[in-house]
mmCIF file of C-alpha atoms in Angstrom:
data_model
loop_
_atom_site.group_PDB
_atom_site.id
_atom_site.type_symbol
_atom_site.label_atom_id
_atom_site.label_comp_id
_atom_site.label_asym_id
_atom_site.label_seq_id
_atom_site.Cartn_x
_atom_site.Cartn_y
_atom_site.Cartn_z
ATOM 1 C CA MET X 1 -91.888 66.361 -73.391
ATOM 2 C CA PRO X 2 -95.265 64.287 -73.218
ATOM 3 C CA VAL X 3 -94.616 60.962 -71.562
ATOM 4 C CA LEU X 4 -96.578 58.127 -73.019
ATOM 5 C CA ILE X 5 -97.652 55.050 -70.359
ATOM 6 C CA ALA X 6 -99.288 51.887 -71.114
ATOM 7 C CA PRO X 7 -100.034 49.514 -68.428
ATOM 8 C CA VAL X 8 -99.426 46.241 -69.274
ATOM 9 C CA PHE X 9 -102.718 44.504 -67.112
ATOM 10 C CA ASN X 10 -102.564 41.005 -65.363
ATOM 11 C CA SER X 11 -98.871 40.973 -66.024
ATOM 12 C CA THR X 12 -96.412 40.646 -62.722
ATOM 13 C CA THR X 13 -92.690 40.421 -62.458
ATOM 14 C CA ALA X 14 -90.424 38.933 -59.352
ATOM 15 C CA GLN X 15 -87.579 41.487 -60.440
ATOM 16 C CA PRO X 16 -87.694 45.118 -61.793
ATOM 17 C CA VAL X 17 -86.908 45.079 -65.437
ATOM 18 C CA ARG X 18 -85.440 47.459 -68.266
ATOM 19 C CA ILE X 19 -85.988 46.508 -71.872
ATOM 20 C CA ASP X 20 -85.130 49.151 -74.025
ATOM 21 C CA LEU X 21 -87.673 48.740 -77.653
ATOM 22 C CA PRO X 22 -87.742 50.359 -80.741
ATOM 23 C CA ASN X 23 -89.455 53.657 -81.405
ATOM 24 C CA SER X 24 -87.698 55.461 -78.250
ATOM 25 C CA TYR X 25 -90.388 52.947 -75.672
ATOM 26 C CA THR X 26 -88.910 51.120 -72.860
ATOM 27 C CA LEU X 27 -90.605 48.094 -71.071
ATOM 28 C CA ILE X 28 -90.081 48.074 -67.294
ATOM 29 C CA SER X 29 -91.532 47.265 -63.878
ATOM 30 C CA GLY X 30 -90.482 47.816 -60.318
ATOM 31 C CA ALA X 31 -90.712 51.811 -60.867
ATOM 32 C CA LYS X 32 -92.811 53.867 -58.915
ATOM 33 C CA ARG X 33 -93.778 56.557 -61.143
ATOM 34 C CA PRO X 34 -95.473 54.355 -64.162
ATOM 35 C CA TYR X 35 -97.531 52.739 -61.268
ATOM 36 C CA GLU X 36 -98.305 56.107 -59.492
ATOM 37 C CA ILE X 37 -99.717 57.639 -62.803
ATOM 38 C CA ALA X 38 -101.887 54.617 -63.857
ATOM 39 C CA SER X 39 -103.384 54.433 -60.481
ATOM 40 C CA ARG X 40 -103.846 58.218 -60.302
ATOM 41 C CA PHE X 41 -105.775 58.802 -63.769
ATOM 42 C CA LEU X 42 -106.535 55.522 -65.177
ATOM 43 C CA ARG X 43 -108.407 53.924 -62.164
ATOM 44 C CA ASN X 44 -110.567 57.220 -62.378
ATOM 45 C CA GLU X 45 -111.461 56.326 -65.705
ATOM 46 C CA MET X 46 -112.664 52.653 -65.254
ATOM 47 C CA ASP X 47 -113.993 53.697 -61.979
ATOM 48 C CA GLU X 48 -112.665 51.020 -59.928
ATOM 49 C CA ASN X 49 -111.420 51.672 -56.118
ATOM 50 C CA LYS X 50 -107.709 50.553 -55.358
ATOM 51 C CA ARG X 51 -107.998 47.342 -54.351
ATOM 52 C CA THR X 52 -109.627 45.770 -57.563
ATOM 53 C CA PHE X 53 -107.819 48.118 -59.573
ATOM 54 C CA ASP X 54 -104.509 46.725 -57.939
ATOM 55 C CA LEU X 55 -105.529 43.230 -59.217
ATOM 56 C CA ARG X 56 -105.123 44.540 -62.498
ATOM 57 C CA VAL X 57 -102.286 46.490 -62.351
ATOM 58 C CA ASP X 58 -100.005 46.951 -59.240
ATOM 59 C CA PRO X 59 -96.308 47.963 -58.900
ATOM 60 C CA SER X 60 -95.009 44.733 -59.289
ATOM 61 C CA SER X 61 -96.682 45.174 -63.372
ATOM 62 C CA LEU X 62 -94.711 45.437 -66.792
ATOM 63 C CA PHE X 63 -95.120 48.947 -68.156
ATOM 64 C CA LEU X 64 -94.632 50.249 -71.973
ATOM 65 C CA VAL X 65 -93.068 53.898 -71.549
ATOM 66 C CA GLY X 66 -92.178 56.564 -74.033
ATOM 67 C CA ASP X 67 -91.434 60.000 -74.809
ATOM 68 C CA HIS X 68 -94.373 61.261 -77.076
ATOM 69 C CA GLU X 69 -94.148 64.227 -79.287
ATOM 70 C CA ASP X 70 -97.771 65.540 -78.654
ATOM 71 C CA MET X 71 -100.784 64.100 -76.769
ATOM 72 C CA LYS X 72 -102.207 62.511 -79.533
ATOM 73 C CA VAL X 73 -101.591 58.140 -80.243
ATOM 74 C CA THR X 74 -102.115 57.306 -83.847
ATOM 75 C CA ASP X 75 -99.196 55.530 -85.393
ATOM 76 C CA ASP X 76 -98.243 53.660 -82.386
ATOM 77 C CA ARG X 77 -101.231 52.063 -81.560
ATOM 78 C CA VAL X 78 -100.687 49.327 -83.953
ATOM 79 C CA TRP X 79 -97.096 48.848 -82.627
ATOM 80 C CA ILE X 80 -98.370 48.946 -79.290
ATOM 81 C CA GLU X 81 -101.080 46.042 -80.097
ATOM 82 C CA GLU X 82 -98.097 44.189 -81.661
ATOM 83 C CA ILE X 83 -96.061 44.291 -78.470
ATOM 84 C CA GLU X 84 -99.497 43.278 -76.261
ATOM 85 C CA SER X 85 -98.986 39.723 -78.955
ATOM 86 C CA LYS X 86 -95.590 39.393 -79.028
ATOM 87 C CA LEU X 87 -95.392 39.322 -75.010
ATOM 88 C CA ASN X 88 -98.393 36.832 -75.067
ATOM 89 C CA LEU X 89 -96.880 34.555 -77.761
ATOM 90 C CA ALA X 90 -93.630 34.667 -75.635
ATOM 91 C CA SER X 91 -95.124 33.044 -72.618
ATOM 92 C CA THR X 92 -96.594 29.620 -72.575
ATOM 93 C CA THR X 93 -99.118 30.428 -68.819
ATOM 94 C CA GLY X 94 -101.094 33.817 -68.325
ATOM 95 C CA THR X 95 -102.423 36.299 -70.597
ATOM 96 C CA CYS X 96 -101.654 40.018 -70.458
ATOM 97 C CA SER X 97 -103.193 42.741 -72.157
ATOM 98 C CA ILE X 98 -102.483 46.421 -72.885
ATOM 99 C CA PRO X 99 -106.384 48.124 -73.452
ATOM 100 C CA TYR X 100 -105.399 51.415 -72.454
ATOM 101 C CA ILE X 101 -102.662 54.512 -73.464
ATOM 102 C CA ILE X 102 -101.749 57.217 -71.219
ATOM 103 C CA THR X 103 -100.119 60.793 -72.032
ATOM 104 C CA VAL X 104 -99.048 63.243 -69.696
ATOM 105 C CA ASN X 105 -97.756 66.436 -69.923
ATOM 106 C CA GLY X 106 -97.769 68.229 -66.776
ATOM 107 C CA ASN X 107 -101.038 68.787 -65.409
ATOM 108 C CA MET X 108 -102.500 67.414 -68.889
ATOM 109 C CA TYR X 109 -103.491 64.074 -68.941
ATOM 110 C CA GLY X 110 -105.026 62.038 -71.865
ATOM 111 C CA ILE X 111 -105.949 58.445 -71.893
ATOM 112 C CA THR X 112 -106.850 56.449 -75.335
ATOM 113 C CA TYR X 113 -108.826 52.922 -74.984
ATOM 114 C CA LEU X 114 -107.380 50.239 -77.391
ATOM 115 C CA LYS X 115 -109.587 47.401 -76.279
ATOM 116 C CA ARG X 116 -110.604 45.212 -73.338
ATOM 117 C CA SER X 117 -108.784 43.943 -71.029
ATOM 118 C CA LEU X 118 -108.104 39.936 -71.631
ATOM 119 C CA ASP X 119 -109.081 37.171 -69.568
ATOM 120 C CA GLY X 120 -106.398 34.818 -68.371
ATOM 121 C CA ASP X 121 -104.366 33.350 -65.986
ATOM 122 C CA LYS X 122 -101.612 35.831 -64.390
ATOM 123 C CA TYR X 123 -99.195 36.741 -66.899
ATOM 124 C CA THR X 124 -95.281 36.005 -64.836
ATOM 125 C CA PHE X 125 -92.981 37.970 -66.681
ATOM 126 C CA ASP X 126 -89.557 35.703 -65.535
ATOM 127 C CA ASP X 127 -86.469 35.372 -67.062
ATOM 128 C CA GLU X 128 -87.497 32.176 -70.220
ATOM 129 C CA THR X 129 -90.143 34.671 -70.993
ATOM 130 C CA ALA X 130 -88.328 37.932 -71.031
ATOM 131 C CA GLY X 131 -85.452 36.379 -73.486
ATOM 132 C CA ILE X 132 -87.871 34.565 -75.925
ATOM 133 C CA PHE X 133 -89.672 38.434 -75.875
ATOM 134 C CA THR X 134 -86.285 40.146 -76.745
ATOM 135 C CA SER X 135 -85.550 37.804 -79.288
ATOM 136 C CA LEU X 136 -89.303 38.595 -80.931
ATOM 137 C CA VAL X 137 -89.030 42.217 -80.446
ATOM 138 C CA GLU X 138 -88.041 42.873 -84.285
ATOM 139 C CA GLN X 139 -88.604 39.493 -85.685
ATOM 140 C CA LYS X 140 -90.677 39.035 -88.738
ATOM 141 C CA LEU X 141 -93.259 36.390 -87.604
ATOM 142 C CA PRO X 142 -95.468 35.129 -89.796
ATOM 143 C CA SER X 143 -98.467 37.314 -90.234
ATOM 144 C CA LEU X 144 -101.991 35.502 -90.583
ATOM 145 C CA ALA X 145 -100.803 33.189 -88.329
ATOM 146 C CA PHE X 146 -99.382 35.652 -85.943
ATOM 147 C CA ARG X 147 -102.552 38.056 -85.963
ATOM 148 C CA ARG X 148 -105.145 34.703 -85.901
ATOM 149 C CA TYR X 149 -103.203 33.443 -82.393
ATOM 150 C CA ALA X 150 -103.621 36.975 -81.234
ATOM 151 C CA LEU X 151 -106.993 37.243 -82.130
ATOM 152 C CA SER X 152 -107.851 33.720 -80.543
ATOM 153 C CA LEU X 153 -106.521 35.268 -76.887
ATOM 154 C CA GLU X 154 -109.772 37.643 -77.151
ATOM 155 C CA LYS X 155 -112.172 35.018 -77.890
ATOM 156 C CA LYS X 156 -114.775 34.039 -75.348
ATOM 157 C CA ASN X 157 -116.001 30.943 -76.273
ATOM 158 C CA TYR X 158 -113.390 27.457 -77.566
ATOM 159 C CA GLU X 159 -115.127 27.427 -80.695
ATOM 160 C CA ASP X 160 -114.153 30.878 -81.726
ATOM 161 C CA GLN X 161 -110.705 30.278 -80.551
ATOM 162 C CA LEU X 162 -110.126 26.829 -82.123
ATOM 163 C CA LEU X 163 -110.868 28.469 -85.816
ATOM 164 C CA ASP X 164 -108.627 30.900 -85.310
ATOM 165 C CA LEU X 165 -105.944 28.633 -84.110
ATOM 166 C CA TRP X 166 -106.912 26.439 -87.075
ATOM 167 C CA ILE X 167 -106.885 28.943 -89.712
ATOM 168 C CA ALA X 168 -103.590 29.922 -88.144
ATOM 169 C CA LEU X 169 -102.455 26.405 -88.621
ATOM 170 C CA GLU X 170 -103.608 26.160 -91.898
ATOM 171 C CA SER X 171 -101.699 29.250 -93.126
ATOM 172 C CA LEU X 172 -98.413 27.257 -91.746
ATOM 173 C CA PHE X 173 -99.116 23.948 -92.861
ATOM 174 C CA VAL X 174 -101.048 23.929 -95.947
ATOM 175 C CA PRO X 175 -100.836 27.431 -97.573
ATOM 176 C CA ASP X 176 -101.178 25.441 -101.006
ATOM 177 C CA GLY X 177 -104.029 23.378 -99.838
ATOM 178 C CA LYS X 178 -107.146 22.223 -102.118
ATOM 179 C CA LYS X 179 -110.453 21.570 -100.983
ATOM 180 C CA GLY X 180 -110.801 17.662 -100.284
ATOM 181 C CA GLU X 181 -106.864 17.306 -99.366
ATOM 182 C CA ILE X 182 -106.495 19.491 -96.760
ATOM 183 C CA THR X 183 -107.247 17.294 -93.824
ATOM 184 C CA TYR X 184 -104.811 14.767 -94.855
ATOM 185 C CA LYS X 185 -102.013 17.153 -95.671
ATOM 186 C CA LEU X 186 -102.277 18.872 -92.166
ATOM 187 C CA ARG X 187 -102.345 15.584 -90.437
ATOM 188 C CA VAL X 188 -99.165 14.224 -92.487
ATOM 189 C CA ARG X 189 -96.697 17.283 -92.260
ATOM 190 C CA MET X 190 -98.222 17.783 -88.344
ATOM 191 C CA ALA X 191 -97.021 14.590 -88.067
ATOM 192 C CA TYR X 192 -93.545 14.657 -89.288
ATOM 193 C CA TYR X 193 -93.058 18.021 -88.067
ATOM 194 C CA PHE X 194 -94.024 17.855 -84.738
ATOM 195 C CA GLY X 195 -93.737 13.884 -84.304
ATOM 196 C CA GLU X 196 -90.375 12.711 -83.188
ATOM 197 C CA THR X 197 -91.042 8.464 -83.304
ATOM 198 C CA ALA X 198 -93.992 6.279 -85.481
ATOM 199 C CA LEU X 199 -95.671 6.549 -82.159
ATOM 200 C CA GLN X 200 -95.968 9.973 -81.758
ATOM 201 C CA ARG X 201 -96.730 10.916 -85.391
ATOM 202 C CA GLU X 202 -99.795 8.598 -85.184
ATOM 203 C CA ARG X 203 -101.325 10.264 -81.960
ATOM 204 C CA ILE X 204 -100.608 13.967 -83.783
ATOM 205 C CA ALA X 205 -102.239 12.456 -86.785
ATOM 206 C CA GLN X 206 -105.118 11.147 -85.064
ATOM 207 C CA PHE X 207 -105.603 14.614 -82.689
ATOM 208 C CA VAL X 208 -105.559 16.521 -85.885
ATOM 209 C CA LYS X 209 -108.232 14.562 -87.589
ATOM 210 C CA LYS X 210 -110.719 14.658 -84.594
ATOM 211 C CA SER X 211 -109.968 18.534 -84.102
ATOM 212 C CA TYR X 212 -110.317 19.162 -87.828
ATOM 213 C CA ASN X 213 -113.641 17.661 -87.610
ATOM 214 C CA HIS X 214 -114.656 19.649 -84.689
ATOM 215 C CA ARG X 215 -113.369 22.829 -86.740
ATOM 216 C CA SER X 216 -115.786 21.214 -89.533
ATOM 217 C CA GLU X 217 -118.489 20.614 -87.687
ATOM 218 C CA ILE X 218 -118.327 24.272 -85.843
ATOM 219 C CA VAL X 219 -118.630 25.889 -89.169
ATOM 220 C CA HIS X 220 -120.733 24.147 -91.530
ATOM 221 C CA SER X 221 -123.112 22.913 -88.660
ATOM 222 C CA GLY X 222 -122.902 25.732 -85.937
ATOM 223 C CA LYS X 223 -122.507 22.838 -83.666
ATOM 224 C CA LEU X 224 -121.181 24.049 -79.858
ATOM 225 C CA PHE X 225 -119.014 21.866 -77.673
ATOM 226 C CA GLY X 226 -118.325 24.136 -74.636
ATOM 227 C CA ASP X 227 -115.882 22.970 -72.247
ATOM 228 C CA LYS X 228 -115.399 19.644 -74.060
ATOM 229 C CA LEU X 229 -112.949 21.793 -76.461
ATOM 230 C CA ALA X 230 -110.983 23.036 -73.266
ATOM 231 C CA THR X 231 -107.930 20.605 -73.789
ATOM 232 C CA GLU X 232 -108.069 20.588 -77.289
ATOM 233 C CA VAL X 233 -107.703 24.390 -78.131
ATOM 234 C CA THR X 234 -105.060 24.278 -75.308
ATOM 235 C CA ILE X 235 -103.379 21.791 -77.563
ATOM 236 C CA LEU X 236 -103.957 23.547 -80.816
ATOM 237 C CA ARG X 237 -102.607 27.151 -79.251
ATOM 238 C CA ALA X 238 -99.261 25.335 -78.208
ATOM 239 C CA MET X 239 -98.952 23.899 -81.721
ATOM 240 C CA THR X 240 -99.592 27.514 -82.917
ATOM 241 C CA ARG X 241 -97.417 29.135 -81.033
ATOM 242 C CA ALA X 242 -94.181 26.548 -81.558
ATOM 243 C CA ALA X 243 -94.712 26.522 -85.285
ATOM 244 C CA ILE X 244 -94.475 30.389 -85.264
ATOM 245 C CA LEU X 245 -91.702 30.762 -83.035
ATOM 246 C CA ASN X 246 -89.701 27.955 -84.979
ATOM 247 C CA ILE X 247 -90.408 29.199 -88.291
ATOM 248 C CA ALA X 248 -89.352 32.631 -87.316
ATOM 249 C CA TRP X 249 -86.263 31.550 -85.729
ATOM 250 C CA GLU X 250 -85.571 29.528 -88.590
ATOM 251 C CA SER X 251 -86.188 31.926 -91.052
ATOM 252 C CA VAL X 252 -87.361 29.480 -93.491
ATOM 253 C CA ASN X 253 -90.611 30.894 -95.702
ATOM 254 C CA LEU X 254 -93.624 28.984 -96.148
ATOM 255 C CA GLN X 255 -92.891 27.545 -99.491
ATOM 256 C CA ASP X 256 -89.591 26.479 -98.513
ATOM 257 C CA MET X 257 -91.488 25.171 -95.465
ATOM 258 C CA ARG X 258 -94.098 23.473 -97.495
ATOM 259 C CA VAL X 259 -91.253 21.394 -99.953
ATOM 260 C CA ARG X 260 -89.475 20.137 -96.582
ATOM 261 C CA LEU X 261 -92.519 18.728 -94.882
ATOM 262 C CA ASP X 262 -93.478 16.775 -98.168
ATOM 263 C CA GLU X 263 -89.381 15.825 -98.336
ATOM 264 C CA LEU X 264 -90.100 14.353 -94.718
ATOM 265 C CA VAL X 265 -92.987 11.874 -96.016
ATOM 266 C CA PHE X 266 -90.432 10.023 -98.593
ATOM 267 C CA THR X 267 -87.359 9.668 -95.973
ATOM 268 C CA GLY X 268 -89.416 9.048 -92.666
ATOM 269 C CA GLU X 269 -87.358 11.592 -90.625
ATOM 270 C CA SER X 270 -88.210 13.827 -87.623
ATOM 271 C CA TYR X 271 -88.156 17.911 -89.025
ATOM 272 C CA VAL X 272 -85.339 17.928 -86.175
ATOM 273 C CA ALA X 273 -83.447 15.009 -87.459
ATOM 274 C CA ARG X 274 -83.612 16.470 -91.038
ATOM 275 C CA TYR X 275 -83.015 19.691 -90.672
ATOM 276 C CA ASP X 276 -81.519 19.989 -87.235
ATOM 277 C CA PRO X 277 -82.618 23.394 -86.269
ATOM 278 C CA THR X 278 -80.793 25.563 -83.442
ATOM 279 C CA PHE X 279 -84.093 25.881 -81.617
ATOM 280 C CA PHE X 280 -87.278 24.065 -81.987
ATOM 281 C CA GLU X 281 -89.913 23.975 -79.835
ATOM 282 C CA ARG X 282 -91.429 20.781 -79.214
ATOM 283 C CA ILE X 283 -94.896 19.159 -78.452
ATOM 284 C CA MET X 284 -95.470 16.081 -76.971
ATOM 285 C CA LEU X 285 -99.025 14.327 -76.992
#
């Protein structure tokens, strides 16, 4: 039976990992054979020496492994890209990617290129990250927000990252938004969603107003901010990630979410105090 191996670039683990996944796949680390196959075949394809290759993939890296009926990769591509996105959603630090798929059958092998590898700090798959990832594997996530969160990791400049993240946040917090009221609804709803106290809500509202103005300047006038957006994008990414996880784990649909957020404005309560979710990822400004 042919085997499919997809190295997770830029990932590392402190101890061996084995997580059984749907579609007869397993996420592993600490096994010699996947690394040896990747190093043997993929390193030649990438035209890199062992030292350079090992900076991307080494024996401690994660590998997606599964038996495959043939040497062609078709429907699995979309699912593998989703696994990559869920791995990145599971961590608050580091970025990993799955740019290549290797299929091996005896002395025959094939390499499928999915996309360029993502840049970022080393992705560490620890116990906390593993726990979050495992809970996400078969979890239905808000589709537009999840897709835009993943796309933001592929963008080189901060302006494009900011735009992707705001598209994600708009889809979560103002799916009912109309021109002229979107900024106000974002400020109020996000303030009551993330803020516990009046001071926290004010800080969040001011941040949302400032950042959304930056979004408008980028879209309408093409303004470039460069590295000035670094901290802002980091906060937006944390907010987007937290909202996606919270909504998924609470299994609340976006229509009900909108109603809940508007009720908070009248009661003056925070989201956590009012609805008491079992788990809630907090954002502090």
